[in-house]
Amino acid sequence: MAKRSFSITRRLTITLTAVVTVFWLMAAGFGMMVMQDEFTEIFDSSLKETGERLMPLVVDDLLQQEASGGPRRLEAPTIAHGEDYLIYQVRDSAGSVILHSHDATQAPFDAPLQQGFHDTSDYRIYTAASVDGSIFVQIADAFDHRSEAMIEGGFALLLPLLILLPASIFAIRFTVRRLLSPIDDLRLAIGTKDGGNMAPVERETLPRELQPIAHSVNLLLTRLRAALEAEREFTANSAHELRTPIAGALAQTQRLVEELPPGALQGRARQVETSLGKLARLSEKLLQLSRAEAGIGGGEPVDLSPILSLFVEDARRSPLGQGRLNVQPETLPRLERPVNADAFAIVVRNLVENALLHSPPDSPVEIELQPQGVIRILNRGAALAPDVLAGIRSRFSRGPTTAAGSGLGLAIVSSLVEQMNGELQLLSPPDGRRDGFEARIVLTAR
């Protein structure tokens, strides 16, 4: 099972988002710890200040009651003003409650009558004592109130994380993709390199980290270009040099066939003639393949109609194409495209020769030129299976046929049409038919 590839952008986005989230949570936790200490100091200071301010008022009220001869006891307020964060009790030296806030209990706080702070299970209590030690004011702050303040403060720290986390994901992804765009540019530049494009990769505009990669790719392209050029030159020179001796040997063999009397020797001579003919066609195809790999497909805009008409007239004079080529329309419309004339002639020649060779004898071959830039070449014959149709573009690949051939024609055509910025479509059977084969060339105007 092939290992699944991964995306650098996706991994960086997830990693950076996770790191930012962890750091934010750590900062929020540290902030809550500091906030808890600060809240404790603020609440304790508030307790102490409230007790110290309330003590003189309580003592003054008690002294006024004693001066008027009344009992030493204050009346608790009867009007409630809602729940208070701080509650208090005023106690005498015996511990009895002589005054309390409206929401404080009648029972004395569980705190000693000593100046300072004391914690119970529910409250933090500050006790303030009078100078003579006969009156004690105890101010209580519930731990629930402090916890509520801490929760609200912590939520205030974490709320931005919930809001900013989705935004940070998009921001990080945008930043990462922007910073990694030179890698995509380098990948696309390398992806365009093939036998017809061996130009060096632009490295000056790349980041410093990617320049060594581009340099290595350019070195590899230089070596590959030299190897391909040597191979093409060897193929072209070999095919070109072989044409003359093969043609001479074929002529001598044909003459020998005519001079020999009928019999075994003449049969062997005809076999040699057939083999030399195959070798001549193979050398011609190799020469065409070499030219196709050299990238001759593109060129200046040229009218393709005269080229097609000239080839059709020439093919009609051959024994194979005599009386079999039907061209529609009879007067070909003008079709101007930026392609090389020789390359277009090679394409048409290979497709028409294939149609003539691989169709039943004396069956018609139809050639149609459409003004939109579509050239259709159709022939009769059994329909090809989809897997065969998909594979016949490869070099030295042939369908189920007994006709002579090298299996290079469609590979040459496919390479040249691609260089023309066109598309080669192979259909079997053609649209609207039950059998046959169609090679369709679609050439765009650009």
Short mmCIF file of C-alpha atoms in Angstrom, two decimals:
data_model
loop_
_atom_site.label_atom_id
_atom_site.label_comp_id
_atom_site.label_asym_id
_atom_site.label_seq_id
_atom_site.Cartn_x
_atom_site.Cartn_y
_atom_site.Cartn_z
CA MET A 1 0.00 0.00 0.00
CA ALA A 2 1.45 3.36 -1.05
CA LYS A 3 2.23 5.79 1.72
CA ARG A 4 -0.15 8.72 1.71
CA SER A 5 1.54 12.05 0.97
CA PHE A 6 1.10 14.96 3.35
CA SER A 7 0.71 18.72 2.95
CA ILE A 8 3.34 21.02 4.47
CA THR A 9 0.80 23.85 4.56
CA ARG A 10 -1.71 21.73 6.48
CA ARG A 11 0.86 20.47 8.97
CA LEU A 12 2.30 23.94 9.58
CA THR A 13 -1.19 25.39 10.06
CA ILE A 14 -2.16 22.70 12.58
CA THR A 15 1.17 22.90 14.42
CA LEU A 16 1.26 26.69 14.66
CA THR A 17 -2.38 26.84 15.72
CA ALA A 18 -1.75 24.24 18.43
CA VAL A 19 1.35 26.10 19.66
CA VAL A 20 -0.50 29.42 19.77
CA THR A 21 -3.41 27.78 21.63
CA VAL A 22 -1.12 26.15 24.20
CA PHE A 23 0.78 29.38 24.81
CA TRP A 24 -2.48 31.30 25.13
CA LEU A 25 -3.79 28.77 27.67
CA MET A 26 -0.51 28.94 29.62
CA ALA A 27 -0.69 32.74 29.62
CA ALA A 28 -4.35 32.61 30.71
CA GLY A 29 -3.49 30.16 33.52
CA PHE A 30 -0.60 32.31 34.72
CA GLY A 31 -2.84 35.38 34.52
CA MET A 32 -5.52 33.65 36.60
CA MET A 33 -2.93 32.78 39.27
CA VAL A 34 -1.76 36.40 39.43
CA MET A 35 -5.35 37.60 39.33
CA GLN A 36 -6.28 35.30 42.23
CA ASP A 37 -3.51 36.76 44.40
CA GLU A 38 -4.49 40.29 43.46
CA PHE A 39 -8.18 39.61 44.09
CA THR A 40 -7.36 38.16 47.51
CA GLU A 41 -5.41 41.29 48.43
CA ILE A 42 -8.20 43.55 47.17
CA PHE A 43 -10.94 41.62 48.97
CA ASP A 44 -8.95 41.44 52.22
CA SER A 45 -8.21 45.14 52.03
CA SER A 46 -11.91 45.83 51.49
CA LEU A 47 -12.81 43.68 54.51
CA LYS A 48 -10.30 45.44 56.74
CA GLU A 49 -11.23 48.92 55.58
CA THR A 50 -14.96 48.22 56.05
CA GLY A 51 -14.39 46.88 59.56
CA GLU A 52 -12.18 49.80 60.58
CA ARG A 53 -14.71 52.35 59.25
CA LEU A 54 -17.70 50.59 60.83
CA MET A 55 -16.14 50.29 64.30
CA PRO A 56 -16.26 54.04 65.24
CA LEU A 57 -19.86 54.27 64.10
CA VAL A 58 -20.92 51.30 66.25
CA VAL A 59 -19.06 52.55 69.31
CA ASP A 60 -20.57 56.01 68.94
CA ASP A 61 -24.12 54.59 68.73
CA LEU A 62 -23.53 52.46 71.85
CA LEU A 63 -22.16 55.39 73.81
CA GLN A 64 -25.19 57.49 72.89
CA GLN A 65 -27.53 54.73 74.10
CA GLU A 66 -25.62 54.40 77.40
CA ALA A 67 -25.76 58.15 77.89
CA SER A 68 -29.52 58.12 77.44
CA GLY A 69 -29.87 55.28 79.98
CA GLY A 70 -30.99 52.68 77.42
CA PRO A 71 -29.81 49.10 77.19
CA ARG A 72 -26.53 48.38 75.50
CA ARG A 73 -28.12 46.87 72.41
CA LEU A 74 -28.70 48.08 68.88
CA GLU A 75 -31.77 47.30 66.79
CA ALA A 76 -31.14 45.21 63.70
CA PRO A 77 -32.40 46.78 60.46
CA THR A 78 -35.66 45.36 59.17
CA ILE A 79 -35.46 46.58 55.57
CA ALA A 80 -33.55 44.35 53.15
CA HIS A 81 -31.79 45.89 50.18
CA GLY A 82 -30.92 42.68 48.35
CA GLU A 83 -28.00 40.34 48.80
CA ASP A 84 -24.79 42.05 49.90
CA TYR A 85 -21.30 40.79 49.16
CA LEU A 86 -20.20 41.72 52.68
CA ILE A 87 -22.15 40.86 55.84
CA TYR A 88 -21.28 41.87 59.37
CA GLN A 89 -22.02 41.24 63.02
CA VAL A 90 -21.37 43.42 66.09
CA ARG A 91 -20.57 41.36 69.18
CA ASP A 92 -19.77 42.20 72.77
CA SER A 93 -16.96 40.78 74.82
CA ALA A 94 -19.20 37.83 75.81
CA GLY A 95 -19.71 36.91 72.18
CA SER A 96 -23.36 37.90 71.93
CA VAL A 97 -24.55 39.48 68.72
CA ILE A 98 -25.85 42.97 69.37
CA LEU A 99 -26.18 44.02 65.72
CA HIS A 100 -25.96 42.30 62.30
CA SER A 101 -26.63 43.08 58.66
CA HIS A 102 -30.03 42.13 57.28
CA ASP A 103 -28.79 38.96 55.51
CA ALA A 104 -26.46 37.80 58.29
CA THR A 105 -27.57 35.03 60.65
CA GLN A 106 -28.45 35.54 64.30
CA ALA A 107 -25.93 32.91 65.27
CA PRO A 108 -22.45 34.31 65.95
CA PHE A 109 -19.80 33.76 63.30
CA ASP A 110 -17.51 30.82 63.92
CA ALA A 111 -14.55 33.14 64.39
CA PRO A 112 -12.58 34.09 67.52
CA LEU A 113 -12.93 37.57 69.00
CA GLN A 114 -9.43 38.57 68.01
CA GLN A 115 -8.14 41.35 65.79
CA GLY A 116 -7.32 39.98 62.28
CA PHE A 117 -8.43 37.51 59.61
CA HIS A 118 -9.94 34.09 60.08
CA ASP A 119 -11.26 31.54 57.57
CA THR A 120 -14.27 29.30 58.01
CA SER A 121 -15.63 26.76 55.58
CA ASP A 122 -17.79 29.40 53.83
CA TYR A 123 -16.40 32.82 54.77
CA ARG A 124 -13.26 34.82 55.20
CA ILE A 125 -13.84 37.03 58.28
CA TYR A 126 -12.05 40.11 59.50
CA THR A 127 -12.48 41.08 63.17
CA ALA A 128 -11.99 44.68 64.30
CA ALA A 129 -11.84 45.34 68.08
CA SER A 130 -12.59 48.53 70.00
CA VAL A 131 -9.86 50.16 72.05
CA ASP A 132 -11.17 48.80 75.34
CA GLY A 133 -11.81 45.35 73.85
CA SER A 134 -15.53 45.35 74.70
CA ILE A 135 -16.93 45.64 71.17
CA PHE A 136 -16.00 43.53 68.12
CA VAL A 137 -17.09 44.12 64.54
CA GLN A 138 -16.76 41.06 62.26
CA ILE A 139 -17.02 41.54 58.47
CA ALA A 140 -17.53 38.34 56.42
CA ASP A 141 -16.94 37.80 52.71
CA ALA A 142 -18.29 34.54 51.21
CA PHE A 143 -15.81 32.35 49.33
CA ASP A 144 -18.55 31.81 46.71
CA HIS A 145 -18.39 35.49 45.82
CA ARG A 146 -14.63 35.30 45.40
CA SER A 147 -14.92 32.15 43.28
CA GLU A 148 -17.53 33.84 41.12
CA ALA A 149 -15.22 36.79 40.56
CA MET A 150 -12.37 34.42 39.65
CA ILE A 151 -14.58 32.49 37.21
CA GLU A 152 -15.74 35.68 35.53
CA GLY A 153 -12.14 36.93 35.30
CA GLY A 154 -10.93 33.61 33.89
CA PHE A 155 -13.76 33.56 31.36
CA ALA A 156 -12.76 37.09 30.34
CA LEU A 157 -9.24 35.78 29.66
CA LEU A 158 -10.41 32.68 27.76
CA LEU A 159 -13.20 34.34 25.76
CA PRO A 160 -10.77 36.01 23.30
CA LEU A 161 -9.23 32.58 22.66
CA LEU A 162 -12.61 31.16 21.63
CA ILE A 163 -13.18 34.12 19.31
CA LEU A 164 -9.67 34.51 17.93
CA LEU A 165 -8.82 30.82 17.52
CA PRO A 166 -10.87 30.34 14.29
CA ALA A 167 -9.58 33.67 12.98
CA SER A 168 -6.00 32.68 13.84
CA ILE A 169 -6.41 29.43 11.88
CA PHE A 170 -7.32 31.37 8.73
CA ALA A 171 -4.61 33.96 9.39
CA ILE A 172 -1.95 31.30 9.95
CA ARG A 173 -3.07 29.35 6.88
CA PHE A 174 -3.00 32.49 4.75
CA THR A 175 0.45 33.45 6.05
CA VAL A 176 1.86 29.94 5.62
CA ARG A 177 0.50 29.59 2.09
CA ARG A 178 1.87 33.02 1.19
CA LEU A 179 5.31 32.21 2.60
CA LEU A 180 5.34 28.77 0.94
CA SER A 181 4.18 30.07 -2.44
CA PRO A 182 7.78 30.07 -3.78
CA ILE A 183 7.84 26.31 -3.17
CA ASP A 184 4.66 25.92 -5.26
CA ASP A 185 6.20 28.13 -7.95
CA LEU A 186 9.32 25.96 -8.00
CA ARG A 187 7.20 22.80 -8.08
CA LEU A 188 5.14 24.09 -11.01
CA ALA A 189 8.27 25.22 -12.84
CA ILE A 190 9.85 21.79 -12.45
CA GLY A 191 6.57 20.12 -13.46
CA THR A 192 6.62 21.89 -16.84
CA LYS A 193 9.97 20.37 -17.78
CA ASP A 194 9.82 17.63 -20.38
CA GLY A 195 11.50 16.64 -23.58
CA GLY A 196 10.25 19.83 -25.26
CA ASN A 197 11.04 22.23 -22.43
CA MET A 198 14.48 22.05 -20.86
CA ALA A 199 14.91 25.75 -20.06
CA PRO A 200 16.62 26.46 -16.73
CA VAL A 201 14.48 27.19 -13.69
CA GLU A 202 14.47 30.85 -12.65
CA ARG A 203 16.41 30.95 -9.36
CA GLU A 204 17.13 34.65 -8.74
CA THR A 205 13.56 35.35 -7.58
CA LEU A 206 13.47 32.36 -5.21
CA PRO A 207 14.19 32.61 -1.46
CA ARG A 208 17.74 31.87 -0.35
CA GLU A 209 16.72 28.47 1.06
CA LEU A 210 15.35 27.28 -2.31
CA GLN A 211 18.15 28.53 -4.55
CA PRO A 212 20.39 25.45 -3.99
CA ILE A 213 17.47 23.22 -5.05
CA ALA A 214 16.90 25.27 -8.19
CA HIS A 215 20.65 25.16 -8.91
CA SER A 216 20.69 21.37 -8.60
CA VAL A 217 17.61 21.08 -10.84
CA ASN A 218 19.26 23.30 -13.46
CA LEU A 219 22.40 21.15 -13.40
CA LEU A 220 20.24 18.07 -13.88
CA LEU A 221 18.34 19.75 -16.73
CA THR A 222 21.61 20.68 -18.42
CA ARG A 223 22.84 17.10 -18.29
CA LEU A 224 19.47 15.75 -19.38
CA ARG A 225 19.25 18.26 -22.23
CA ALA A 226 22.69 17.25 -23.44
CA ALA A 227 21.75 13.56 -23.25
CA LEU A 228 18.45 14.09 -25.09
CA GLU A 229 20.10 16.23 -27.75
CA ALA A 230 22.75 13.57 -28.25
CA GLU A 231 20.05 10.91 -28.49
CA ARG A 232 17.98 12.95 -30.93
CA GLU A 233 21.00 13.80 -33.02
CA PHE A 234 22.02 10.16 -33.10
CA THR A 235 18.49 9.07 -34.04
CA ALA A 236 18.14 11.73 -36.72
CA ASN A 237 21.58 11.14 -38.17
CA SER A 238 21.14 7.38 -38.10
CA ALA A 239 17.74 7.57 -39.76
CA HIS A 240 18.99 10.08 -42.32
CA GLU A 241 22.14 8.17 -43.11
CA LEU A 242 20.25 4.89 -43.40
CA ARG A 243 17.72 6.24 -45.88
CA THR A 244 20.11 6.31 -48.84
CA PRO A 245 21.64 2.82 -48.42
CA ILE A 246 18.24 1.34 -47.61
CA ALA A 247 16.73 2.96 -50.68
CA GLY A 248 19.64 1.66 -52.77
CA ALA A 249 19.35 -1.84 -51.37
CA LEU A 250 15.59 -1.78 -51.90
CA ALA A 251 16.03 -0.72 -55.54
CA GLN A 252 18.60 -3.41 -56.18
CA THR A 253 16.37 -6.00 -54.52
CA GLN A 254 13.37 -4.95 -56.63
CA ARG A 255 15.52 -5.23 -59.74
CA LEU A 256 16.71 -8.65 -58.59
CA VAL A 257 13.11 -9.77 -58.08
CA GLU A 258 12.31 -8.79 -61.66
CA GLU A 259 15.38 -10.59 -63.05
CA LEU A 260 14.98 -13.85 -61.13
CA PRO A 261 12.77 -16.57 -62.59
CA PRO A 262 9.70 -17.57 -60.64
CA GLY A 263 10.57 -19.94 -57.84
CA ALA A 264 12.14 -20.15 -54.40
CA LEU A 265 14.88 -17.60 -55.11
CA GLN A 266 12.38 -14.99 -56.27
CA GLY A 267 10.26 -15.67 -53.15
CA ARG A 268 13.26 -15.07 -50.91
CA ALA A 269 14.09 -11.91 -52.82
CA ARG A 270 10.55 -10.65 -52.27
CA GLN A 271 10.92 -11.34 -48.50
CA VAL A 272 14.09 -9.25 -48.52
CA GLU A 273 12.20 -6.52 -50.41
CA THR A 274 9.43 -6.59 -47.78
CA SER A 275 11.95 -6.38 -44.91
CA LEU A 276 13.79 -3.49 -46.57
CA GLY A 277 10.47 -1.69 -47.02
CA LYS A 278 9.69 -2.08 -43.34
CA LEU A 279 13.17 -0.84 -42.46
CA ALA A 280 12.70 2.20 -44.73
CA ARG A 281 9.39 3.05 -43.08
CA LEU A 282 10.93 2.58 -39.62
CA SER A 283 13.82 4.91 -40.45
CA GLU A 284 11.32 7.48 -41.69
CA LYS A 285 9.32 7.21 -38.48
CA LEU A 286 12.46 7.51 -36.37
CA LEU A 287 13.37 10.67 -38.23
CA GLN A 288 9.88 12.07 -37.62
CA LEU A 289 10.08 11.10 -33.94
CA SER A 290 13.42 12.88 -33.62
CA ARG A 291 11.92 16.03 -35.10
CA ALA A 292 8.87 15.77 -32.84
CA GLU A 293 11.07 15.45 -29.74
CA ALA A 294 13.01 18.51 -30.88
CA GLY A 295 9.82 20.54 -30.36
CA ILE A 296 9.03 21.70 -33.90
CA GLY A 297 5.24 21.90 -33.33
CA GLY A 298 4.90 25.62 -32.65
CA GLY A 299 5.44 28.40 -35.15
CA GLU A 300 4.05 31.52 -36.77
CA PRO A 301 0.37 31.60 -37.83
CA VAL A 302 -0.08 29.77 -41.13
CA ASP A 303 -3.08 28.69 -43.22
CA LEU A 304 -3.35 24.91 -42.90
CA SER A 305 -5.88 24.36 -45.71
CA PRO A 306 -3.33 24.38 -48.59
CA ILE A 307 -1.11 21.95 -46.68
CA LEU A 308 -4.00 19.55 -46.17
CA SER A 309 -5.13 19.89 -49.81
CA LEU A 310 -1.61 19.23 -51.10
CA PHE A 311 -1.23 16.11 -48.99
CA VAL A 312 -4.66 14.77 -50.04
CA GLU A 313 -3.81 15.21 -53.74
CA ASP A 314 -0.50 13.45 -53.23
CA ALA A 315 -2.13 10.59 -51.25
CA ARG A 316 -4.78 10.09 -53.94
CA ARG A 317 -2.04 9.30 -56.47
CA SER A 318 -0.62 6.51 -54.30
CA PRO A 319 -1.83 2.92 -54.81
CA LEU A 320 -3.04 2.76 -51.21
CA GLY A 321 -5.12 5.93 -51.31
CA GLN A 322 -6.36 5.89 -54.88
CA GLY A 323 -10.13 6.40 -54.92
CA ARG A 324 -10.49 6.14 -51.14
CA LEU A 325 -10.12 9.69 -49.76
CA ASN A 326 -13.28 11.76 -49.31
CA VAL A 327 -12.71 15.36 -48.18
CA GLN A 328 -15.45 17.54 -46.70
CA PRO A 329 -16.03 20.20 -47.72
CA GLU A 330 -14.61 19.93 -51.19
CA THR A 331 -13.35 23.50 -50.98
CA LEU A 332 -11.53 23.62 -47.67
CA PRO A 333 -12.15 26.72 -45.54
CA ARG A 334 -9.26 28.87 -44.37
CA LEU A 335 -7.81 27.65 -41.06
CA GLU A 336 -5.02 29.79 -39.67
CA ARG A 337 -3.19 28.51 -36.60
CA PRO A 338 0.25 29.21 -35.01
CA VAL A 339 1.82 25.86 -35.91
CA ASN A 340 4.79 24.65 -37.93
CA ALA A 341 3.79 23.65 -41.47
CA ASP A 342 6.13 20.64 -41.58
CA ALA A 343 4.87 19.43 -38.19
CA PHE A 344 1.25 19.69 -39.36
CA ALA A 345 2.11 17.75 -42.54
CA ILE A 346 3.70 14.99 -40.44
CA VAL A 347 0.56 14.82 -38.25
CA VAL A 348 -1.84 14.57 -41.21
CA ARG A 349 0.36 12.07 -43.04
CA ASN A 350 0.57 9.70 -40.08
CA LEU A 351 -3.15 9.84 -39.33
CA VAL A 352 -4.22 9.34 -42.96
CA GLU A 353 -1.70 6.51 -43.49
CA ASN A 354 -3.00 4.79 -40.34
CA ALA A 355 -6.59 5.16 -41.56
CA LEU A 356 -5.71 3.69 -44.96
CA LEU A 357 -3.61 0.83 -43.58
CA HIS A 358 -5.88 -0.28 -40.74
CA SER A 359 -9.24 -0.13 -42.52
CA PRO A 360 -10.72 -2.73 -44.90
CA PRO A 361 -9.35 -2.58 -48.46
CA ASP A 362 -11.17 -0.19 -50.79
CA SER A 363 -13.16 1.25 -47.85
CA PRO A 364 -13.43 5.07 -47.80
CA VAL A 365 -11.45 7.32 -45.48
CA GLU A 366 -13.20 10.57 -44.65
CA ILE A 367 -11.35 13.82 -43.94
CA GLU A 368 -13.32 16.77 -42.57
CA LEU A 369 -12.00 20.25 -41.83
CA GLN A 370 -14.18 22.48 -39.66
CA PRO A 371 -13.67 26.26 -39.46
CA GLN A 372 -13.56 26.05 -35.65
CA GLY A 373 -10.17 24.31 -35.89
CA VAL A 374 -11.33 20.68 -35.78
CA ILE A 375 -9.88 18.13 -38.20
CA ARG A 376 -11.59 14.72 -38.31
CA ILE A 377 -10.18 11.61 -40.01
CA LEU A 378 -12.54 8.62 -39.99
CA ASN A 379 -12.16 5.08 -41.30
CA ARG A 380 -14.12 1.82 -41.25
CA GLY A 381 -13.23 -1.28 -39.23
CA ALA A 382 -14.01 -3.10 -36.01
CA ALA A 383 -14.36 -0.94 -32.90
CA LEU A 384 -11.44 -1.02 -30.44
CA ALA A 385 -11.78 -1.95 -26.78
CA PRO A 386 -11.36 1.00 -24.33
CA ASP A 387 -8.10 -0.38 -22.88
CA VAL A 388 -6.62 -0.80 -26.37
CA LEU A 389 -7.77 2.69 -27.33
CA ALA A 390 -6.07 4.14 -24.24
CA GLY A 391 -2.77 2.38 -24.93
CA ILE A 392 -2.19 2.91 -28.64
CA ARG A 393 -0.71 6.37 -28.07
CA SER A 394 2.39 4.78 -26.53
CA ARG A 395 5.50 4.15 -28.59
CA PHE A 396 5.66 0.83 -30.41
CA SER A 397 2.11 0.05 -29.28
CA ARG A 398 -0.27 -1.34 -31.86
CA GLY A 399 -3.85 -2.46 -31.85
CA PRO A 400 -5.22 -5.80 -33.11
CA THR A 401 -4.12 -5.44 -36.73
CA THR A 402 -2.08 -7.38 -39.26
CA ALA A 403 -1.18 -4.31 -41.33
CA ALA A 404 2.43 -3.20 -41.58
CA GLY A 405 3.56 -0.55 -39.15
CA SER A 406 6.03 0.41 -36.43
CA GLY A 407 3.65 1.58 -33.66
CA LEU A 408 5.20 5.06 -33.67
CA GLY A 409 2.66 7.04 -35.72
CA LEU A 410 0.21 8.00 -32.96
CA ALA A 411 3.05 8.69 -30.49
CA ILE A 412 4.54 11.16 -33.00
CA VAL A 413 1.13 12.75 -33.65
CA SER A 414 0.33 13.05 -29.94
CA SER A 415 3.65 14.79 -29.22
CA LEU A 416 3.32 17.25 -32.10
CA VAL A 417 -0.33 18.11 -31.41
CA GLU A 418 0.54 18.83 -27.78
CA GLN A 419 3.28 21.18 -28.96
CA MET A 420 0.68 22.93 -31.12
CA ASN A 421 -1.41 23.59 -27.97
CA GLY A 422 -4.01 21.28 -29.45
CA GLU A 423 -5.72 18.07 -28.42
CA LEU A 424 -5.74 14.64 -30.05
CA GLN A 425 -8.98 12.73 -29.46
CA LEU A 426 -9.29 9.06 -30.42
CA LEU A 427 -12.80 7.62 -30.71
CA SER A 428 -13.83 4.07 -31.52
CA PRO A 429 -16.51 3.89 -32.70
CA PRO A 430 -16.99 7.52 -33.83
CA ASP A 431 -20.03 9.43 -32.62
CA GLY A 432 -23.21 8.15 -34.24
CA ARG A 433 -21.64 4.94 -35.61
CA ARG A 434 -21.44 1.34 -34.51
CA ASP A 435 -17.93 0.60 -35.75
CA GLY A 436 -14.89 2.33 -37.15
CA PHE A 437 -12.23 4.68 -35.79
CA GLU A 438 -11.88 8.47 -35.61
CA ALA A 439 -8.82 10.62 -34.97
CA ARG A 440 -9.89 14.16 -34.12
CA ILE A 441 -7.47 17.09 -33.85
CA VAL A 442 -8.68 20.20 -32.04
CA LEU A 443 -6.42 23.22 -32.60
CA THR A 444 -7.14 26.35 -30.57
CA ALA A 445 -6.70 29.83 -32.01
CA ARG A 446 -4.20 30.96 -29.36
#
